[in-house]
């Protein structure tokens, strides 16, 4: 977030982001990710870096399962269907997409069913 404030200056005023992720230090994959990231960038990863890293694995997994034809509309749907069949664990945590209602009745569509929102 410090880089955002430096790059945007006054445009970043009143911007707030909150997300918690510390990773499980006992998980060898998490430790390996931390160590590799730190050795390359000399900082420890935070939630946004881990989200981006995990997103690449999620979309790669979906592309491997999608039957692409070259028809844009059909391929979009094939990727969407492949994402809906995602059931994996990343360094960020478990990922499986579905629909659910939040504690205040908000309907979530195609979201991670393992999201930490209390249901």
Coordinates of C-alpha atoms in Angstrom, one line a residue:
X1 CA 0.0 0.0 0.0
X2 CA 2.9 2.3 0.6
X3 CA 3.8 2.1 -3.1
X4 CA 0.2 3.0 -4.1
X5 CA 0.3 6.1 -1.9
X6 CA 3.7 7.1 -3.4
X7 CA 2.6 6.6 -7.0
X8 CA -0.8 8.2 -6.7
X9 CA -0.1 10.9 -4.2
X10 CA -3.2 12.8 -3.3
X11 CA -5.3 10.6 -5.5
X12 CA -4.8 7.8 -2.9
X13 CA -6.3 9.8 -0.1
X14 CA -9.2 8.1 1.6
X15 CA -8.4 4.8 -0.1
X16 CA -8.7 1.9 2.3
X17 CA -7.9 -1.7 1.8
X18 CA -8.2 -4.4 4.4
X19 CA -7.4 -8.1 4.1
X20 CA -5.7 -10.4 6.4
X21 CA -3.4 -13.2 5.4
X22 CA -0.4 -14.5 7.2
X23 CA -0.2 -18.0 5.8
X24 CA 0.4 -21.2 7.7
X25 CA 4.1 -21.3 8.6
X26 CA 3.9 -25.0 9.1
X27 CA 2.8 -25.6 5.5
X28 CA 5.8 -26.4 3.3
X29 CA 4.2 -24.8 0.3
X30 CA 3.5 -21.5 2.1
X31 CA 7.1 -21.5 3.6
X32 CA 8.6 -22.1 0.1
X33 CA 6.5 -19.3 -1.4
X34 CA 7.5 -16.9 1.4
X35 CA 11.2 -17.8 1.0
X36 CA 11.2 -17.6 -2.8
X37 CA 9.3 -14.3 -2.8
X38 CA 11.6 -12.8 -0.1
X39 CA 14.7 -13.9 -1.9
X40 CA 13.6 -12.2 -5.1
X41 CA 12.0 -9.0 -3.8
X42 CA 13.6 -8.6 -0.3
X43 CA 10.1 -8.1 1.3
X44 CA 7.7 -10.7 2.6
X45 CA 4.5 -11.2 0.6
X46 CA 1.3 -9.7 1.9
X47 CA -2.3 -10.6 1.0
X48 CA -2.3 -9.0 -2.5
X49 CA 0.9 -10.7 -3.6
X50 CA -0.5 -14.0 -2.4
X51 CA -3.9 -13.5 -4.1
X52 CA -2.2 -12.7 -7.4
X53 CA 0.1 -15.7 -7.1
X54 CA -2.8 -18.0 -6.3
X55 CA -5.0 -16.5 -9.1
X56 CA -2.4 -17.6 -11.7
X57 CA -2.6 -21.2 -10.4
X58 CA -6.4 -21.1 -10.4
X59 CA -6.8 -19.9 -13.9
X60 CA -4.0 -22.2 -15.2
X61 CA -5.9 -25.1 -13.6
X62 CA -9.1 -24.0 -15.3
X63 CA -7.4 -23.6 -18.7
X64 CA -6.0 -27.1 -18.5
X65 CA -9.5 -28.5 -18.0
X66 CA -11.4 -26.2 -20.5
X67 CA -12.0 -27.6 -23.9
X68 CA -11.1 -24.6 -26.1
X69 CA -12.4 -24.4 -29.7
X70 CA -11.3 -21.0 -31.0
X71 CA -14.9 -19.8 -30.9
X72 CA -14.7 -16.8 -28.4
X73 CA -18.2 -17.2 -27.0
X74 CA -17.9 -21.0 -26.6
X75 CA -14.4 -20.6 -25.1
X76 CA -15.6 -18.1 -22.5
X77 CA -18.3 -20.5 -21.4
X78 CA -15.8 -23.4 -21.3
X79 CA -13.5 -21.4 -19.1
X80 CA -16.4 -20.3 -16.9
X81 CA -17.5 -24.0 -16.5
X82 CA -14.0 -25.1 -15.8
X83 CA -13.7 -22.4 -13.1
X84 CA -16.9 -23.6 -11.5
X85 CA -15.4 -27.1 -11.2
X86 CA -12.3 -25.7 -9.4
X87 CA -11.6 -27.5 -6.1
X88 CA -8.0 -26.9 -5.1
X89 CA -5.7 -25.6 -2.4
X90 CA -3.4 -22.7 -3.1
X91 CA -0.9 -21.0 -0.8
X92 CA -3.8 -18.6 -0.1
X93 CA -6.1 -21.4 1.0
X94 CA -8.8 -23.7 -0.3
X95 CA -10.7 -22.6 -3.5
X96 CA -14.0 -23.8 -4.8
X97 CA -16.5 -21.6 -6.5
X98 CA -20.3 -21.6 -5.9
X99 CA -23.2 -19.5 -4.9
X100 CA -24.2 -18.7 -1.3
X101 CA -26.0 -16.1 0.8
X102 CA -24.1 -14.0 3.3
X103 CA -25.1 -13.3 6.9
X104 CA -27.1 -10.2 5.8
X105 CA -28.9 -12.0 3.0
X106 CA -26.5 -10.8 0.3
X107 CA -26.4 -13.3 -2.6
X108 CA -22.9 -14.2 -3.8
X109 CA -22.6 -15.7 -7.2
X110 CA -19.6 -17.8 -8.4
X111 CA -17.6 -16.8 -5.3
X112 CA -15.2 -18.9 -3.3
X113 CA -17.3 -21.0 -0.9
X114 CA -14.4 -21.0 1.6
X115 CA -14.5 -17.2 1.9
X116 CA -14.1 -16.3 5.6
X117 CA -17.5 -14.5 5.7
X118 CA -19.6 -16.0 8.4
X119 CA -22.6 -17.8 7.0

